[in-house]
Amino acid sequence: MRAGARRRDARRRLRAGRRAGGGPEAVVLADDGDWIGRIASAGPREARDDVEFCDPFVVLYTSGTTGMPKGVPVTHAHAITAGGVWAEFMGLGVQDRLYTCLPFFHINATAYSLSGALVSGAALAVGPHFSARAFWDDVAALGATQINGMGSMVKILQGRDPHPAERAHGARMMFLAPLPPDAAELAERFALEFTTTYAQTEWLPSSLTRPGEGYDRPGGTGLVLPCTEVAIVGERDELLPRGTVGEIALRTHEPFTAFTGYLGRPQESLEAFRNLRFHSGDLGELSEDGWLYFRGRAKDVIRRRGENISAMVLEDLVAGHPDIVEVAAVPVPSQLMEDEVFVYVIVREGAELAPDALLAFTREILPRHMVPMFADFVDDLPRTATNKVAKTVLRERAERAVREGTVRALG
């Protein structure tokens, strides 16, 4: 049976099961005959009594968006605590069915979808991969009440023409990071509410928003949670006052519920966990009312004309153009020392955007030092295995394009 036919047959059987008042506790929408298709029918195994809460549950790898991926042994305590905190904050229970199409080598699917279902008693629905065309049909067919995703997935769905399936799915919330700048409009379009968090492969969720919260707080990731301590530190690890951007540094309150070291990389582990705090490599700030704001990767900063430019902020602002679906900004060497700004732009299907129009738009909305020098209009962006934009690949491409003269300066 072909993959498409298998998916349609799975949806038909799932709908029939719900009409009869039944339905499996775990459902898998498989597109092949591989191991994933056997998860739904797997029986329980005898519990082991030699496993401790501090033992590794799984080794997950960081995304590698700005460098080489690193292996992170995730303990049982880490995974279960993360799932429990998240499920409680989301208000999940036995009445829910959690949908994910993310790979289980990603912390989102493992610590939130899987652990969240185990802790809350909710059912788990697993899609084989992300498909923009089939996404809402899969969510509806599997009877999902909650969806786990990535910010890039929403960007792709947003770029498609509106369709009735976007609102006929039955899910009430979607958990993703980061929260899109136009979350309120997308929530209305997709008939659900968004939630977000600040977390990493190495760490528990440090902050969370409740469904529908934080739409008017750009970069906001919610109130800091009781399970962790968040500090904003400067270049010498000094504590910075609230409202000041610095590196996000973390401590946990319970043993073995977070980062214990990178697999086979003791020196990098020591560097990351210096001065009794885990240094996230992310930029952020704490507000007076206790919200944590994410301001981008510390390594994802472009230095131009003596100013530091957050690539994330620049990308969000340029993506505000009605004909732009997604933007990725990277630095390229400047003849004047420091960097120039190079942006990759994906234009909405059926739309046209000339380089001159892009330049005029950026000059209107951006400070002078943030206006891109170069732009490349592309159909897609290279991504890591966890669907994040691969900035290292883009930087290499951009530097080569400028060096070889295959891209022209704007203006």
Short mmCIF file of C-alpha atoms in Angstrom, two decimals:
data_model
loop_
_atom_site.label_atom_id
_atom_site.label_comp_id
_atom_site.label_asym_id
_atom_site.label_seq_id
_atom_site.Cartn_x
_atom_site.Cartn_y
_atom_site.Cartn_z
CA MET A 1 0.00 0.00 0.00
CA ARG A 2 1.40 3.42 -0.91
CA ALA A 3 2.17 5.98 1.79
CA GLY A 4 -0.72 8.27 0.83
CA ALA A 5 -3.19 5.38 0.86
CA ARG A 6 -1.91 4.21 4.25
CA ARG A 7 -2.40 7.70 5.69
CA ARG A 8 -5.97 7.92 4.33
CA ASP A 9 -6.78 4.45 5.69
CA ALA A 10 -5.38 5.40 9.11
CA ARG A 11 -7.52 8.54 9.20
CA ARG A 12 -10.64 6.56 8.22
CA ARG A 13 -10.08 3.99 10.99
CA LEU A 14 -9.41 6.67 13.58
CA ARG A 15 -12.60 8.55 12.71
CA ALA A 16 -14.57 5.30 12.92
CA GLY A 17 -13.10 4.57 16.32
CA ARG A 18 -14.09 7.99 17.67
CA ARG A 19 -17.63 7.65 16.34
CA ALA A 20 -17.92 4.37 18.23
CA GLY A 21 -16.80 6.08 21.40
CA GLY A 22 -13.46 4.29 21.53
CA GLY A 23 -9.97 5.03 20.37
CA PRO A 24 -6.47 3.92 21.23
CA GLU A 25 -4.44 5.49 24.02
CA ALA A 26 -1.57 6.04 21.61
CA VAL A 27 -2.01 6.43 17.88
CA VAL A 28 0.64 6.57 15.18
CA LEU A 29 -0.01 7.83 11.68
CA ALA A 30 2.68 5.88 9.89
CA ASP A 31 3.70 6.35 6.26
CA ASP A 32 5.74 3.18 5.99
CA GLY A 33 6.00 -0.33 7.38
CA ASP A 34 8.90 0.57 9.64
CA TRP A 35 9.16 0.37 13.45
CA ILE A 36 7.08 3.51 14.05
CA GLY A 37 4.00 1.75 12.77
CA ARG A 38 4.29 -0.89 15.48
CA ILE A 39 4.30 1.52 18.43
CA ALA A 40 0.51 1.71 18.65
CA SER A 41 0.14 -2.05 19.01
CA ALA A 42 3.13 -2.63 21.31
CA GLY A 43 2.19 -4.20 24.63
CA PRO A 44 3.52 -3.16 28.06
CA ARG A 45 6.85 -4.47 29.20
CA GLU A 46 7.86 -5.52 32.69
CA ALA A 47 9.19 -2.55 34.64
CA ARG A 48 12.86 -2.62 35.62
CA ASP A 49 13.75 -2.08 39.26
CA ASP A 50 17.41 -1.17 38.70
CA VAL A 51 16.83 2.29 37.15
CA GLU A 52 17.40 5.40 39.25
CA PHE A 53 16.00 8.88 38.70
CA CYS A 54 19.57 10.12 38.10
CA ASP A 55 20.27 7.58 35.33
CA PRO A 56 20.33 8.67 31.67
CA PHE A 57 17.01 8.18 29.93
CA VAL A 58 18.21 9.17 26.45
CA VAL A 59 21.02 11.06 24.78
CA LEU A 60 19.73 13.98 22.73
CA TYR A 61 21.82 16.27 20.56
CA THR A 62 21.68 20.05 20.47
CA SER A 63 20.38 21.52 17.22
CA GLY A 64 23.72 22.78 15.93
CA THR A 65 22.26 25.99 14.50
CA THR A 66 25.39 28.04 15.26
CA GLY A 67 27.98 25.27 15.77
CA MET A 68 28.54 21.53 15.99
CA PRO A 69 25.79 19.54 17.79
CA LYS A 70 26.67 18.24 21.26
CA GLY A 71 25.31 15.13 22.96
CA VAL A 72 23.28 15.75 26.12
CA PRO A 73 22.49 12.78 28.41
CA VAL A 74 18.95 13.50 29.63
CA THR A 75 18.13 11.84 32.95
CA HIS A 76 14.80 10.28 33.91
CA ALA A 77 14.37 13.08 36.47
CA HIS A 78 14.95 15.71 33.78
CA ALA A 79 12.45 14.26 31.29
CA ILE A 80 9.68 13.52 33.81
CA THR A 81 10.06 16.86 35.61
CA ALA A 82 9.97 18.75 32.31
CA GLY A 83 6.87 16.87 31.17
CA GLY A 84 5.15 17.33 34.53
CA VAL A 85 5.80 21.07 34.77
CA TRP A 86 4.72 21.59 31.19
CA ALA A 87 1.55 19.46 31.42
CA GLU A 88 0.45 21.13 34.65
CA PHE A 89 0.96 24.61 33.22
CA MET A 90 -0.94 23.68 30.04
CA GLY A 91 -3.81 22.19 32.04
CA LEU A 92 -3.55 18.82 30.29
CA GLY A 93 -5.34 15.70 31.49
CA VAL A 94 -6.78 12.35 30.51
CA GLN A 95 -9.27 14.06 28.19
CA ASP A 96 -6.47 15.33 25.94
CA ARG A 97 -4.67 13.89 22.95
CA LEU A 98 -1.25 15.41 22.23
CA TYR A 99 -0.09 15.55 18.61
CA THR A 100 3.51 15.80 17.45
CA CYS A 101 5.20 15.19 14.12
CA LEU A 102 8.62 16.17 15.49
CA PRO A 103 11.38 13.55 15.75
CA PHE A 104 11.94 11.91 19.12
CA PHE A 105 15.62 12.83 19.02
CA HIS A 106 14.36 16.37 19.68
CA ILE A 107 13.72 17.56 23.25
CA ASN A 108 10.28 18.92 22.30
CA ALA A 109 8.81 15.56 21.33
CA THR A 110 10.61 13.63 24.08
CA ALA A 111 10.29 15.86 27.16
CA TYR A 112 6.96 17.53 26.35
CA SER A 113 4.82 15.37 24.05
CA LEU A 114 5.94 11.96 25.36
CA SER A 115 6.68 12.83 28.99
CA GLY A 116 3.74 15.24 29.10
CA ALA A 117 1.40 12.44 28.03
CA LEU A 118 2.89 9.97 30.50
CA VAL A 119 2.62 12.35 33.45
CA SER A 120 -0.83 13.81 32.67
CA GLY A 121 -2.50 10.59 31.46
CA ALA A 122 -3.23 12.14 28.07
CA ALA A 123 -3.10 10.13 24.85
CA LEU A 124 -0.23 10.63 22.41
CA ALA A 125 -0.69 10.95 18.65
CA VAL A 126 2.42 10.76 16.47
CA GLY A 127 2.70 11.87 12.87
CA PRO A 128 5.61 10.56 10.76
CA HIS A 129 6.90 13.98 9.67
CA PHE A 130 5.78 17.54 9.03
CA SER A 131 3.78 18.05 5.84
CA ALA A 132 2.26 21.48 5.28
CA ARG A 133 -0.30 20.02 2.89
CA ALA A 134 -1.48 17.25 5.23
CA PHE A 135 -0.85 18.90 8.62
CA TRP A 136 -4.36 20.05 9.56
CA ASP A 137 -5.95 16.89 8.11
CA ASP A 138 -3.65 14.77 10.29
CA VAL A 139 -4.44 16.82 13.40
CA ALA A 140 -8.17 16.42 12.78
CA ALA A 141 -7.96 12.72 11.90
CA LEU A 142 -6.03 11.92 15.05
CA GLY A 143 -8.46 13.84 17.26
CA ALA A 144 -5.74 16.03 18.74
CA THR A 145 -6.65 18.63 21.36
CA GLN A 146 -3.08 19.94 21.67
CA ILE A 147 -0.26 20.31 19.12
CA ASN A 148 3.48 20.55 19.62
CA GLY A 149 5.42 22.30 16.88
CA MET A 150 8.18 24.69 15.91
CA GLY A 151 7.99 28.35 14.98
CA SER A 152 9.23 27.49 11.48
CA MET A 153 6.29 25.13 10.96
CA VAL A 154 3.80 27.94 11.61
CA LYS A 155 5.68 30.19 9.19
CA ILE A 156 5.31 27.55 6.47
CA LEU A 157 1.61 27.01 7.24
CA GLN A 158 1.06 30.77 7.23
CA GLY A 159 2.51 31.00 3.71
CA ARG A 160 -0.16 28.68 2.30
CA ASP A 161 -3.50 29.90 1.01
CA PRO A 162 -6.23 29.82 3.70
CA HIS A 163 -8.24 26.57 3.75
CA PRO A 164 -11.26 25.40 5.80
CA ALA A 165 -9.17 22.58 7.31
CA GLU A 166 -7.17 25.20 9.21
CA ARG A 167 -10.16 25.82 11.47
CA ALA A 168 -11.89 22.42 11.44
CA HIS A 169 -9.30 20.43 13.39
CA GLY A 170 -10.61 20.50 16.99
CA ALA A 171 -7.28 21.36 18.68
CA ARG A 172 -7.49 24.14 21.25
CA MET A 173 -3.79 25.01 21.66
CA MET A 174 -0.42 24.79 19.93
CA PHE A 175 2.86 24.81 21.82
CA LEU A 176 5.86 26.17 19.90
CA ALA A 177 9.01 28.23 20.20
CA PRO A 178 9.50 30.97 19.38
CA LEU A 179 6.09 32.64 19.47
CA PRO A 180 5.45 34.32 16.09
CA PRO A 181 5.31 38.14 16.18
CA ASP A 182 1.81 38.04 14.65
CA ALA A 183 0.54 35.34 17.04
CA ALA A 184 -2.81 37.05 17.64
CA GLU A 185 -3.66 37.10 13.92
CA LEU A 186 -2.49 33.51 13.43
CA ALA A 187 -4.48 32.34 16.45
CA GLU A 188 -7.59 33.78 14.85
CA ARG A 189 -6.77 32.25 11.48
CA PHE A 190 -6.05 28.77 12.86
CA ALA A 191 -8.79 28.79 15.54
CA LEU A 192 -6.52 27.91 18.48
CA GLU A 193 -4.29 29.59 21.04
CA PHE A 194 -0.49 29.52 21.15
CA THR A 195 1.78 28.84 24.08
CA THR A 196 5.56 29.12 24.27
CA THR A 197 8.52 28.55 26.57
CA TYR A 198 12.17 29.22 27.15
CA ALA A 199 13.98 25.89 27.30
CA GLN A 200 16.91 24.04 25.81
CA THR A 201 17.98 20.46 25.23
CA GLU A 202 20.17 20.91 28.30
CA TRP A 203 17.55 22.47 30.56
CA LEU A 204 14.03 22.30 31.93
CA PRO A 205 11.45 24.83 30.78
CA SER A 206 12.54 27.98 32.61
CA SER A 207 9.44 29.94 31.70
CA LEU A 208 6.06 29.24 30.11
CA THR A 209 3.09 31.14 28.79
CA ARG A 210 -0.46 29.95 29.20
CA PRO A 211 -2.62 29.58 26.07
CA GLY A 212 -3.25 32.98 24.50
CA GLU A 213 -0.80 34.78 26.79
CA GLY A 214 2.05 37.06 25.72
CA TYR A 215 0.90 38.00 22.23
CA ASP A 216 1.57 41.66 23.06
CA ARG A 217 5.05 40.95 24.49
CA PRO A 218 7.55 40.50 21.62
CA GLY A 219 10.14 37.97 22.67
CA GLY A 220 8.24 37.14 25.86
CA THR A 221 8.46 33.54 27.03
CA GLY A 222 6.37 33.82 30.21
CA LEU A 223 6.92 34.02 33.93
CA VAL A 224 10.00 32.31 35.34
CA LEU A 225 8.94 28.94 36.80
CA PRO A 226 9.62 27.80 40.38
CA CYS A 227 11.62 24.79 39.18
CA THR A 228 14.59 26.87 38.04
CA GLU A 229 16.49 30.05 38.85
CA VAL A 230 17.14 32.50 36.01
CA ALA A 231 19.84 35.17 36.06
CA ILE A 232 20.93 37.62 33.38
CA VAL A 233 24.71 38.02 33.42
CA GLY A 234 27.29 40.19 31.71
CA GLU A 235 30.60 39.34 30.05
CA ARG A 236 32.26 38.65 33.42
CA ASP A 237 29.26 36.74 34.79
CA GLU A 238 28.19 39.75 36.87
CA LEU A 239 24.45 39.96 37.59
CA LEU A 240 22.70 42.56 35.43
CA PRO A 241 19.68 44.61 36.56
CA ARG A 242 16.18 43.88 35.28
CA GLY A 243 15.48 45.34 31.87
CA THR A 244 19.09 44.82 30.75
CA VAL A 245 19.98 42.36 27.98
CA GLY A 246 22.65 39.80 28.80
CA GLU A 247 23.29 36.07 28.71
CA ILE A 248 20.66 33.81 30.26
CA ALA A 249 22.27 31.75 33.04
CA LEU A 250 20.43 29.02 34.93
CA ARG A 251 20.36 26.93 38.10
CA THR A 252 18.00 24.11 38.98
CA HIS A 253 16.47 23.55 42.42
CA GLU A 254 16.33 19.75 42.32
CA PRO A 255 19.15 17.28 41.60
CA PHE A 256 19.54 15.70 38.15
CA THR A 257 16.61 17.63 36.66
CA ALA A 258 18.80 19.46 34.12
CA PHE A 259 22.18 19.55 32.42
CA THR A 260 24.82 17.20 33.84
CA GLY A 261 27.44 17.58 31.10
CA TYR A 262 28.03 17.06 27.38
CA LEU A 263 28.75 13.52 26.24
CA GLY A 264 32.51 13.07 25.85
CA ARG A 265 33.21 16.81 26.13
CA PRO A 266 34.38 17.53 29.68
CA GLN A 267 36.08 20.83 28.86
CA GLU A 268 33.00 22.25 27.12
CA SER A 269 30.88 21.03 30.03
CA LEU A 270 33.04 22.96 32.49
CA GLU A 271 32.92 26.08 30.33
CA ALA A 272 29.13 25.90 30.07
CA PHE A 273 28.64 25.39 33.82
CA ARG A 274 31.01 27.99 35.22
CA ASN A 275 30.50 30.01 38.39
CA LEU A 276 27.73 27.63 39.51
CA ARG A 277 25.40 28.51 36.64
CA PHE A 278 24.68 26.92 33.27
CA HIS A 279 25.46 29.45 30.55
CA SER A 280 22.86 29.05 27.85
CA GLY A 281 24.54 31.02 25.07
CA ASP A 282 21.24 32.87 24.65
CA LEU A 283 20.58 36.56 25.13
CA GLY A 284 17.61 37.64 27.23
CA GLU A 285 16.29 40.01 29.86
CA LEU A 286 14.03 39.85 32.89
CA SER A 287 11.19 42.33 33.27
CA GLU A 288 10.09 43.94 36.52
CA ASP A 289 7.04 41.68 36.62
CA GLY A 290 9.09 38.48 36.33
CA TRP A 291 8.79 37.67 32.62
CA LEU A 292 11.77 36.25 30.76
CA TYR A 293 12.37 37.69 27.28
CA PHE A 294 14.42 35.87 24.64
CA ARG A 295 16.58 38.21 22.53
CA GLY A 296 18.46 35.75 20.31
CA ARG A 297 21.57 33.61 20.36
CA ALA A 298 24.72 35.25 21.72
CA LYS A 299 26.56 33.85 18.69
CA ASP A 300 23.75 34.97 16.35
CA VAL A 301 24.73 38.64 16.57
CA ILE A 302 25.91 40.80 13.67
CA ARG A 303 28.45 43.53 14.48
CA ARG A 304 28.09 46.52 12.16
CA ARG A 305 29.25 50.13 12.46
CA GLY A 306 30.07 49.60 16.13
CA GLU A 307 26.55 48.31 16.90
CA ASN A 308 25.40 44.81 17.85
CA ILE A 309 22.44 43.63 15.78
CA SER A 310 20.26 40.76 17.00
CA ALA A 311 19.64 38.56 13.95
CA MET A 312 16.34 37.42 15.48
CA VAL A 313 15.03 40.97 15.93
CA LEU A 314 16.05 41.91 12.39
CA GLU A 315 14.40 38.79 10.98
CA ASP A 316 11.13 39.41 12.81
CA LEU A 317 10.94 43.01 11.63
CA VAL A 318 11.67 42.25 7.97
CA ALA A 319 9.25 39.30 8.05
CA GLY A 320 6.53 41.84 8.85
CA HIS A 321 6.27 42.58 5.13
CA PRO A 322 2.95 41.09 3.91
CA ASP A 323 4.63 39.25 1.02
CA ILE A 324 7.43 37.68 3.09
CA VAL A 325 7.08 34.24 4.70
CA GLU A 326 10.47 33.85 6.37
CA VAL A 327 13.79 35.68 6.73
CA ALA A 328 17.23 34.52 7.86
CA ALA A 329 19.96 37.08 8.56
CA VAL A 330 23.68 36.27 8.70
CA PRO A 331 26.87 38.33 8.81
CA VAL A 332 29.40 38.56 5.98
CA PRO A 333 32.80 40.25 6.27
CA SER A 334 32.80 43.97 5.55
CA GLN A 335 35.51 45.90 3.71
CA LEU A 336 35.24 48.39 6.59
CA MET A 337 36.00 45.72 9.20
CA GLU A 338 33.24 44.09 11.27
CA ASP A 339 30.21 42.74 9.33
CA GLU A 340 27.64 43.52 6.68
CA VAL A 341 24.08 42.21 6.89
CA PHE A 342 23.05 39.49 4.43
CA VAL A 343 19.42 38.31 4.42
CA TYR A 344 17.83 35.28 2.83
CA VAL A 345 14.16 35.89 2.01
CA ILE A 346 11.31 33.48 1.22
CA VAL A 347 8.45 35.25 -0.55
CA ARG A 348 4.82 34.21 -0.18
CA GLU A 349 3.61 31.83 -2.88
CA GLY A 350 2.24 33.78 -5.85
CA ALA A 351 3.72 37.10 -4.68
CA GLU A 352 6.55 39.09 -6.22
CA LEU A 353 8.99 41.28 -4.33
CA ALA A 354 11.71 43.18 -6.16
CA PRO A 355 15.07 43.91 -4.47
CA ASP A 356 14.39 47.66 -4.67
CA ALA A 357 11.04 47.19 -2.90
CA LEU A 358 12.71 45.15 -0.17
CA LEU A 359 15.37 47.82 0.30
CA ALA A 360 12.73 50.56 0.52
CA PHE A 361 10.78 48.56 3.11
CA THR A 362 13.82 47.89 5.28
CA ARG A 363 14.89 51.54 5.14
CA GLU A 364 11.43 52.51 6.33
CA ILE A 365 11.25 50.14 9.32
CA LEU A 366 14.87 49.61 10.40
CA PRO A 367 17.56 51.81 11.92
CA ARG A 368 20.22 52.67 9.36
CA HIS A 369 22.83 50.27 10.74
CA MET A 370 20.41 47.31 10.47
CA VAL A 371 19.43 47.80 6.79
CA PRO A 372 20.74 44.77 4.81
CA MET A 373 23.56 45.20 2.35
CA PHE A 374 22.79 41.96 0.50
CA ALA A 375 19.66 39.88 -0.11
CA ASP A 376 19.06 36.53 -1.74
CA PHE A 377 15.51 35.44 -2.59
CA VAL A 378 15.20 31.67 -2.09
CA ASP A 379 12.49 28.99 -2.13
CA ASP A 380 13.66 27.28 1.06
CA LEU A 381 16.28 27.47 3.80
CA PRO A 382 18.69 24.73 4.91
CA ARG A 383 17.56 23.24 8.20
CA THR A 384 18.94 21.03 10.91
CA ALA A 385 17.39 17.66 11.73
CA THR A 386 15.18 19.47 14.26
CA ASN A 387 13.84 21.88 11.60
CA LYS A 388 15.78 24.93 12.76
CA VAL A 389 17.48 27.17 10.22
CA ALA A 390 21.11 26.05 9.77
CA LYS A 391 22.87 29.39 10.18
CA THR A 392 26.36 27.90 9.76
CA VAL A 393 25.42 26.68 6.28
CA LEU A 394 23.87 30.03 5.38
CA ARG A 395 26.93 31.97 6.55
CA GLU A 396 29.19 29.84 4.36
CA ARG A 397 26.88 30.30 1.36
CA ALA A 398 26.62 34.05 1.90
CA GLU A 399 30.38 34.54 2.24
CA ARG A 400 30.97 32.51 -0.92
CA ALA A 401 28.30 34.43 -2.86
CA VAL A 402 29.81 37.79 -1.90
CA ARG A 403 33.35 36.61 -2.55
CA GLU A 404 32.47 35.18 -5.99
CA GLY A 405 30.22 38.10 -6.92
CA THR A 406 27.11 35.96 -7.50
CA VAL A 407 24.96 38.27 -5.38
CA ARG A 408 24.65 42.04 -5.86
CA ALA A 409 24.40 44.66 -3.15
CA LEU A 410 20.99 46.20 -2.56
CA GLY A 411 20.68 49.81 -3.69
#
